[in-house]
Coordinates of C-alpha atoms in Angstrom, one line a residue:
M1 CA 13.6 19.7 -32.2
T2 CA 13.4 18.0 -35.6
Q3 CA 10.7 18.8 -38.5
A4 CA 8.7 16.3 -39.1
P5 CA 5.2 16.4 -40.4
A6 CA 2.1 17.2 -38.1
T7 CA 0.8 14.9 -36.0
S8 CA -2.4 13.4 -37.3
P9 CA -5.5 13.9 -34.7
P10 CA -5.7 10.4 -34.2
S11 CA -1.9 10.1 -33.2
R12 CA -2.9 13.1 -30.9
R13 CA -5.1 11.3 -28.9
R14 CA -3.6 8.1 -29.3
H15 CA -0.2 10.2 -27.9
D16 CA -2.9 11.8 -25.0
R17 CA -4.5 8.9 -23.3
E18 CA -1.5 7.6 -23.4
I19 CA 0.2 10.4 -21.3
I20 CA -2.7 11.0 -19.6
S21 CA -2.4 7.9 -17.9
L22 CA 0.9 7.6 -17.1
A23 CA 1.0 11.1 -15.6
V24 CA -1.7 11.5 -13.8
P25 CA -1.0 8.3 -11.4
A26 CA 2.9 9.8 -11.6
F27 CA 1.7 12.9 -10.2
G28 CA -0.2 11.5 -7.3
A29 CA 3.1 9.6 -6.4
L30 CA 5.9 12.8 -7.3
V31 CA 4.2 15.2 -5.3
A32 CA 4.6 12.9 -1.9
E33 CA 7.8 14.1 -1.8
P34 CA 7.2 17.9 -1.3
L35 CA 4.3 17.0 0.5
F36 CA 5.8 15.0 3.1
V37 CA 8.2 18.3 3.2
M38 CA 5.3 20.9 3.1
V39 CA 3.3 18.3 5.9
D40 CA 6.5 19.3 8.0
S41 CA 6.7 22.6 7.4
A42 CA 3.1 23.4 8.3
I43 CA 2.8 21.4 11.4
V44 CA 7.0 21.6 12.7
G45 CA 6.2 26.1 11.9
H46 CA 3.3 26.1 14.6
L47 CA 5.8 25.3 17.2
G48 CA 7.7 28.2 16.3
T49 CA 10.1 30.8 13.9
P50 CA 13.5 28.9 15.1
Q51 CA 12.2 25.4 14.6
L52 CA 10.8 26.1 11.6
A53 CA 14.4 28.1 10.6
G54 CA 15.9 25.5 12.2
L55 CA 14.0 22.6 9.6
A56 CA 14.5 24.4 6.8
V57 CA 18.0 23.9 6.5
A58 CA 17.9 20.2 7.7
A59 CA 15.6 19.3 4.4
A60 CA 17.1 21.0 2.0
L61 CA 20.0 19.3 3.3
L62 CA 18.4 16.2 3.5
T63 CA 17.2 16.6 -0.1
T64 CA 20.2 17.2 -1.4
A65 CA 21.6 13.5 0.3
V66 CA 19.1 11.6 -1.6
S67 CA 18.4 14.0 -4.8
V68 CA 21.3 13.9 -5.9
F69 CA 20.6 9.6 -6.3
V70 CA 18.0 10.4 -8.1
F71 CA 18.7 8.6 -11.0
L72 CA 18.4 5.0 -9.5
A73 CA 14.8 6.1 -9.9
Y74 CA 15.9 8.5 -14.1
A75 CA 18.2 5.6 -15.1
T76 CA 16.2 2.7 -14.5
T77 CA 13.2 4.1 -16.4
A78 CA 14.3 4.8 -19.4
A79 CA 16.8 0.9 -19.1
V80 CA 13.9 -1.1 -18.1
A81 CA 11.8 1.1 -21.0
R82 CA 13.7 0.0 -23.5
R83 CA 13.7 -3.8 -22.7
V84 CA 10.2 -3.8 -22.6
G85 CA 9.7 -1.6 -25.9
A86 CA 12.3 -4.7 -27.4
G87 CA 9.9 -7.6 -25.7
D88 CA 12.7 -8.7 -22.9
P89 CA 11.2 -7.9 -19.5
A90 CA 12.6 -10.1 -17.5
S91 CA 15.6 -8.1 -18.0
A92 CA 14.0 -5.6 -17.8
I93 CA 13.3 -6.6 -13.7
R94 CA 16.5 -8.1 -13.3
Q95 CA 18.6 -4.1 -14.5
G96 CA 16.3 -3.5 -11.7
M97 CA 17.3 -5.2 -9.5
D98 CA 20.3 -4.1 -9.8
G99 CA 19.5 -0.2 -8.9
I100 CA 17.4 -1.7 -6.0
W101 CA 21.0 -3.3 -4.4
L102 CA 23.4 -0.4 -5.4
A103 CA 19.9 1.8 -3.7
L104 CA 20.4 0.0 -0.4
L105 CA 24.6 -0.2 0.0
L106 CA 24.6 3.9 -1.4
G107 CA 22.5 4.7 1.7
T108 CA 24.0 2.9 4.3
G109 CA 26.8 5.0 2.7
V110 CA 25.6 8.6 3.7
I111 CA 24.0 7.9 7.0
A112 CA 27.7 6.9 7.6
V113 CA 28.8 10.8 6.4
A114 CA 25.4 12.4 7.8
L115 CA 25.3 11.2 11.6
P116 CA 28.2 12.6 12.5
T117 CA 29.1 15.7 10.2
A118 CA 25.3 17.0 11.3
P119 CA 26.5 20.0 13.7
W120 CA 29.8 21.1 10.3
L121 CA 26.8 21.5 7.4
V122 CA 24.6 23.0 9.5
H123 CA 26.4 25.4 10.0
V124 CA 28.1 25.7 6.9
F125 CA 24.0 26.5 5.6
G126 CA 24.3 29.9 7.9
A127 CA 21.2 28.4 10.5
S128 CA 21.5 30.7 13.2
D129 CA 22.5 30.6 16.4
T130 CA 18.5 29.8 17.7
A131 CA 17.7 27.8 14.3
A132 CA 20.9 25.3 14.3
P133 CA 19.8 22.9 16.9
Y134 CA 16.6 22.1 15.3
A135 CA 18.2 21.4 12.5
I136 CA 21.4 19.2 13.5
T137 CA 18.3 17.7 15.6
Y138 CA 16.1 17.2 12.7
L139 CA 19.1 16.1 10.4
R140 CA 20.1 13.3 12.2
I141 CA 17.2 11.8 13.0
S142 CA 15.7 11.7 9.4
S143 CA 19.0 10.8 8.0
L144 CA 17.8 7.1 9.1
G145 CA 15.7 6.7 7.0
I146 CA 18.1 8.0 3.8
P147 CA 18.8 4.0 2.3
A148 CA 14.8 3.3 2.3
M149 CA 14.0 6.4 0.8
L150 CA 17.1 5.6 -1.8
V151 CA 15.1 2.4 -2.4
V152 CA 12.1 3.6 -2.8
M153 CA 13.6 5.6 -5.7
A154 CA 14.6 2.4 -7.4
A155 CA 11.6 0.3 -7.4
T156 CA 9.7 3.5 -8.5
G157 CA 11.8 3.8 -11.8
V158 CA 11.0 -0.4 -12.3
L159 CA 7.4 0.0 -12.4
R160 CA 8.1 3.3 -14.3
G161 CA 9.4 1.7 -17.0
L162 CA 7.2 -1.4 -17.3
Q163 CA 4.7 1.2 -17.4
D164 CA 3.0 1.1 -13.8
T165 CA 2.6 4.0 -12.7
R166 CA -0.4 3.3 -10.4
T167 CA 1.5 1.2 -7.6
P168 CA 3.9 4.1 -6.5
L169 CA 0.2 6.3 -6.5
Y170 CA -1.3 4.2 -4.4
V171 CA 2.5 3.2 -2.1
A172 CA 2.7 7.2 -2.1
I173 CA -0.9 7.8 -0.2
G174 CA -0.6 4.8 2.2
G175 CA 3.3 7.1 2.7
F176 CA 1.2 10.0 2.9
A177 CA -1.6 9.8 5.0
A178 CA 1.2 7.8 7.6
N179 CA 3.2 10.5 7.7
G180 CA 0.8 13.1 8.4
A181 CA -0.9 11.0 11.2
L182 CA 2.5 10.5 12.6
N183 CA 4.1 13.7 12.9
A184 CA 1.0 15.3 14.6
G185 CA 1.2 12.4 16.5
L186 CA 4.1 12.6 17.7
V187 CA 5.1 16.0 17.7
Y188 CA 1.7 17.1 19.4
G189 CA 0.7 14.2 21.0
A190 CA 4.2 12.5 22.3
G191 CA 4.8 15.6 22.5
L192 CA 8.8 15.1 20.7
G193 CA 8.2 18.5 18.9
I194 CA 10.7 18.7 15.9
A195 CA 12.4 15.4 16.8
G196 CA 8.6 13.2 16.9
S197 CA 8.4 15.0 12.9
A198 CA 11.7 13.7 12.3
W199 CA 11.1 10.1 13.5
G200 CA 7.3 10.1 11.6
T201 CA 8.7 11.0 8.2
V202 CA 11.4 7.8 8.9
I203 CA 8.6 5.0 9.4
A204 CA 6.5 6.2 7.0
Q205 CA 9.4 6.0 4.3
I206 CA 10.7 2.4 5.1
S207 CA 6.8 1.6 5.4
M208 CA 6.6 3.0 2.0
A209 CA 10.1 1.2 0.8
A210 CA 8.3 -2.4 2.0
A211 CA 5.8 -2.1 0.1
Y212 CA 7.7 -1.5 -2.7
L213 CA 10.0 -4.3 -2.9
V214 CA 7.3 -6.7 -2.1
V215 CA 5.4 -5.6 -5.4
V216 CA 9.1 -5.7 -7.2
V217 CA 9.8 -9.1 -6.3
R218 CA 6.5 -10.3 -6.9
G219 CA 7.3 -9.3 -10.1
A220 CA 10.6 -11.0 -10.2
R221 CA 10.1 -14.1 -9.8
R222 CA 7.0 -13.9 -12.5
H223 CA 8.8 -13.4 -15.2
G224 CA 11.9 -16.0 -14.0
A225 CA 14.1 -12.7 -13.2
S226 CA 16.7 -13.3 -10.4
L227 CA 16.7 -11.5 -7.2
R228 CA 20.4 -12.2 -5.9
P229 CA 22.7 -9.1 -6.2
D230 CA 24.6 -9.0 -9.1
A231 CA 28.5 -7.4 -8.6
A232 CA 28.9 -6.7 -12.6
G233 CA 25.3 -5.2 -13.3
I234 CA 25.1 -3.1 -10.0
R235 CA 28.6 -1.4 -11.5
A236 CA 27.4 -1.3 -14.2
S237 CA 24.3 0.9 -12.5
A238 CA 26.7 3.1 -10.8
Q239 CA 28.7 4.1 -14.1
A240 CA 24.9 4.7 -16.3
G241 CA 23.9 7.1 -13.6
V242 CA 27.2 9.1 -13.9
P243 CA 25.9 11.1 -16.1
L244 CA 23.3 12.1 -14.7
L245 CA 24.6 12.2 -10.9
V246 CA 26.4 15.2 -12.6
R247 CA 23.2 17.0 -13.2
T248 CA 21.8 16.4 -10.1
L249 CA 24.5 17.7 -7.9
S250 CA 24.8 20.6 -10.6
L251 CA 21.4 21.2 -9.4
R252 CA 21.1 20.3 -6.1
A253 CA 23.7 23.0 -5.9
V254 CA 21.9 25.5 -7.2
L255 CA 19.3 24.2 -4.7
M256 CA 21.8 24.9 -2.1
I257 CA 22.9 28.1 -3.1
A258 CA 19.6 29.6 -2.7
T259 CA 19.2 28.0 0.8
A260 CA 22.1 29.5 1.9
V261 CA 21.7 33.2 0.9
A262 CA 18.6 33.1 2.3
A263 CA 19.8 31.7 5.1
R264 CA 22.3 34.7 5.1
L265 CA 19.1 37.4 4.8
G266 CA 18.0 36.6 8.4
D267 CA 15.7 34.2 10.4
T268 CA 12.6 35.4 8.2
E269 CA 13.6 35.3 5.0
I270 CA 15.1 31.3 5.6
A271 CA 11.6 30.6 7.0
A272 CA 9.5 32.4 4.7
H273 CA 12.3 30.7 1.7
Q274 CA 11.2 27.6 2.9
I275 CA 7.8 27.7 2.4
I276 CA 8.0 29.3 -0.8
L277 CA 10.3 25.9 -1.4
S278 CA 8.1 23.9 -0.4
L279 CA 5.5 25.0 -2.9
W280 CA 7.5 25.4 -5.5
S281 CA 8.8 21.4 -5.0
L282 CA 5.0 20.6 -5.3
M283 CA 4.5 22.5 -8.6
A284 CA 7.9 21.4 -10.3
F285 CA 6.7 17.5 -9.1
A286 CA 3.4 18.1 -10.8
L287 CA 5.0 19.0 -13.9
D288 CA 7.6 16.2 -13.8
A289 CA 4.4 13.7 -13.5
I290 CA 4.5 14.9 -17.4
A291 CA 8.2 14.4 -18.1
I292 CA 8.3 10.7 -15.9
A293 CA 5.2 9.4 -18.5
G294 CA 7.8 11.3 -21.6
Q295 CA 10.5 8.8 -19.9
A296 CA 8.5 5.4 -20.0
I297 CA 6.6 6.6 -23.6
I298 CA 10.5 7.7 -25.1
G299 CA 12.4 4.7 -24.1
R300 CA 9.6 2.5 -25.1
Y301 CA 9.7 4.0 -28.2
L302 CA 13.6 3.8 -28.7
G303 CA 13.5 0.7 -27.9
A304 CA 11.4 -0.9 -30.2
G305 CA 12.7 1.3 -33.2
D306 CA 10.2 3.4 -33.1
A307 CA 12.2 7.3 -34.0
A308 CA 9.1 8.4 -35.0
G309 CA 6.5 7.8 -32.3
A310 CA 8.9 9.5 -30.2
R311 CA 9.7 12.5 -32.0
E312 CA 5.6 12.5 -31.8
A313 CA 5.7 12.1 -28.2
C314 CA 7.8 15.1 -27.0
R315 CA 6.3 17.2 -29.5
R316 CA 3.0 16.9 -28.0
M317 CA 4.1 16.0 -24.3
V318 CA 5.9 20.4 -24.0
R319 CA 2.8 21.2 -25.4
W320 CA 1.0 19.5 -22.3
G321 CA 3.9 21.1 -19.9
I322 CA 2.9 24.6 -21.5
V323 CA -0.2 24.0 -20.6
S324 CA 0.1 23.2 -17.1
G325 CA 2.6 25.3 -16.7
V326 CA 0.1 28.6 -16.8
V327 CA -2.2 26.5 -15.4
L328 CA -0.4 25.9 -11.7
G329 CA 0.7 30.0 -12.5
A330 CA -3.1 30.7 -12.0
L331 CA -3.1 28.5 -8.6
I332 CA -0.5 30.2 -7.1
V333 CA -1.7 33.7 -7.6
L334 CA -5.8 32.6 -6.8
A335 CA -5.2 29.9 -4.3
R336 CA -2.1 32.0 -1.5
P337 CA -5.1 33.0 0.5
L338 CA -6.1 30.5 1.7
F339 CA -2.4 28.6 2.1
V340 CA -0.3 30.9 3.8
P341 CA -1.6 30.9 6.8
L342 CA -2.2 27.5 7.6
F343 CA 2.4 27.2 7.4
T344 CA 2.8 30.4 9.9
D345 CA 0.8 32.8 11.3
D346 CA 4.1 35.0 11.4
Q347 CA 2.4 38.3 9.6
S348 CA 7.4 39.1 9.1
V349 CA 7.1 36.1 7.6
Q350 CA 4.1 36.5 5.3
G351 CA 4.8 40.1 3.7
T352 CA 8.5 38.2 3.1
L353 CA 7.0 35.7 1.2
L354 CA 3.9 36.7 -0.8
P355 CA 6.3 39.2 -3.5
A356 CA 8.0 36.1 -4.6
L357 CA 6.3 33.7 -4.5
L358 CA 4.4 35.9 -7.4
V359 CA 7.4 35.5 -9.3
V360 CA 6.8 31.6 -9.0
A361 CA 4.0 32.3 -10.6
L362 CA 5.2 33.5 -13.1
S363 CA 7.5 31.6 -14.5
Q364 CA 5.2 28.3 -14.4
P365 CA 5.4 27.8 -18.3
I366 CA 8.7 27.6 -18.5
S367 CA 9.5 24.9 -15.5
G368 CA 6.8 23.6 -17.6
V369 CA 8.7 23.4 -20.9
V370 CA 12.2 22.2 -19.0
F371 CA 10.9 19.4 -17.0
V372 CA 8.5 17.9 -19.8
L373 CA 12.7 18.1 -21.8
D374 CA 14.0 16.8 -19.0
G375 CA 11.8 14.4 -19.0
V376 CA 12.4 13.3 -22.8
L377 CA 15.8 13.2 -22.3
M378 CA 15.9 10.9 -19.9
G379 CA 14.0 8.4 -20.9
A380 CA 16.2 8.3 -24.2
G381 CA 19.1 7.9 -22.3
D382 CA 20.9 11.5 -23.4
G383 CA 22.8 11.7 -19.5
R384 CA 25.8 12.8 -20.6
Y385 CA 24.0 16.2 -22.4
L386 CA 22.3 16.6 -19.1
A387 CA 25.6 16.8 -17.8
W388 CA 27.2 19.4 -19.1
A389 CA 23.7 21.2 -19.9
M390 CA 23.2 21.4 -15.9
L391 CA 25.9 22.7 -15.1
V392 CA 26.1 25.7 -17.8
T393 CA 23.1 26.4 -15.8
L394 CA 25.1 26.4 -13.1
A395 CA 27.7 29.1 -13.9
V396 CA 24.8 31.2 -14.7
F397 CA 23.3 30.8 -11.6
A398 CA 25.4 31.1 -9.1
P399 CA 28.0 34.6 -9.6
V400 CA 23.8 36.4 -9.6
A401 CA 22.9 34.4 -6.6
L402 CA 25.2 35.3 -4.5
L403 CA 25.3 38.8 -5.4
V404 CA 21.6 39.3 -3.9
P405 CA 22.4 40.2 -0.8
S406 CA 24.0 43.1 -1.7
F407 CA 21.3 44.3 -4.4
G408 CA 17.8 42.5 -3.1
G409 CA 15.9 40.6 -0.6
L410 CA 14.0 37.2 -0.8
T411 CA 12.2 38.3 -3.7
A412 CA 15.0 39.1 -6.0
L413 CA 16.2 35.7 -4.9
W414 CA 13.2 34.0 -6.9
W415 CA 14.3 36.5 -9.7
A416 CA 17.6 34.4 -10.4
M417 CA 15.6 31.4 -9.7
A418 CA 13.8 32.0 -13.0
L419 CA 16.8 33.6 -14.5
M420 CA 18.1 29.6 -14.1
M421 CA 14.9 27.7 -15.2
A422 CA 15.4 30.4 -18.4
V423 CA 18.9 29.7 -19.3
R424 CA 17.9 25.5 -18.4
M425 CA 14.0 25.9 -21.0
M426 CA 16.9 27.3 -24.1
T427 CA 20.0 24.0 -23.8
L428 CA 16.9 21.7 -23.9
W429 CA 15.3 22.9 -26.2
L430 CA 18.9 23.6 -28.6
R431 CA 19.4 19.8 -28.0
T432 CA 15.3 18.4 -28.7
R433 CA 15.3 20.9 -32.0
S434 CA 19.3 19.5 -32.9
G435 CA 17.6 15.3 -33.1
K436 CA 21.1 13.8 -31.8
W437 CA 19.1 12.6 -28.3
I438 CA 17.4 9.7 -31.0
V439 CA 18.7 6.4 -30.5
T440 CA 17.1 3.7 -31.0
G441 CA 17.6 -0.2 -29.6
A442 CA 17.4 -1.8 -26.3
T443 CA 20.6 -0.6 -24.9
R444 CA 21.6 3.0 -25.9

């Protein structure tokens, strides 16, 4: 980052209070997604290793299908926050409504593609003959909830931009509780097996989307913002999200390559990889809570024309990211005997995942910096740089990961993932140091 006078203690305390007030509720909302997958993994894992392996492949495909559109949340947060900083809440909510309409259109398109291509997608991911039927079943049913998932993303972005992370927390808590109860009841109570897990998640996601829509519609009416779809606004939202789409596709390509490599190592390895990936995602979303605070705070400061405040907030959040990463890494090491048996009682799976889990723990401080700087640049609307940076990271990671089956197992694959995070950290640090991300005004 560019050099600036040291932040005074009162300024640090002000930034800390602001970061905490946004990040703590955001943490609860963010971890809902990986917790959904973790609950599914824990419940399905006790059905058998083939079922868990099938879930691993299907969950990776579903997460990819949804996460490529994460710009619905991130770009909306930045755009809404800038307009809030500029003192125009009605325009801010109108921007968010365009994102919600776009989410519905994109979700419908994803269903149309996912249903007929499910067997082919599962085969491409390298699922074994025993795991493939379970993967196809879970993928087809869960894809029906994708429009709701995308609406949740867009509506969450609106509320974050309005500096409200508490409402997403409440909705996430309700959704998580419903998902757990529905999964347990449908998988075991109704005897539906892996299909019950998929239906439980779909119902929970639709309920969450409905709750968000009620809140956003009330806000739109309060500020006099139109609820009708606007073709120009929807098109503008889509265009603004293109760089973040490229960035997210590159990141998802990294995760898909990792899952495909793990699948080809065997059912034991892919089952262990699914458990580790669920935990890695939980840690990532926990760290991303600070990044979400960064998106809202940075966007608001830049919208209000306060470049100095944006710089100070960025520096403070980086420190928070490092400390949080150290704490999370220590928790993984200390708590692993407690949580690993919750996912599987297969000793071979447990033995395979433990060394790789230690690699994840060691890399958490790096992840803390990565997610914070990612959020800062998103809040600044610096999507083009984020796209190029992630493409560079993919170019480094892909050849290393594809060589894993030749010289190592699952632990080697997660060392490749640690390398990927280190490359991301370097590219993001160079950008924030340059100061080129700082552009003030209601729009970038």
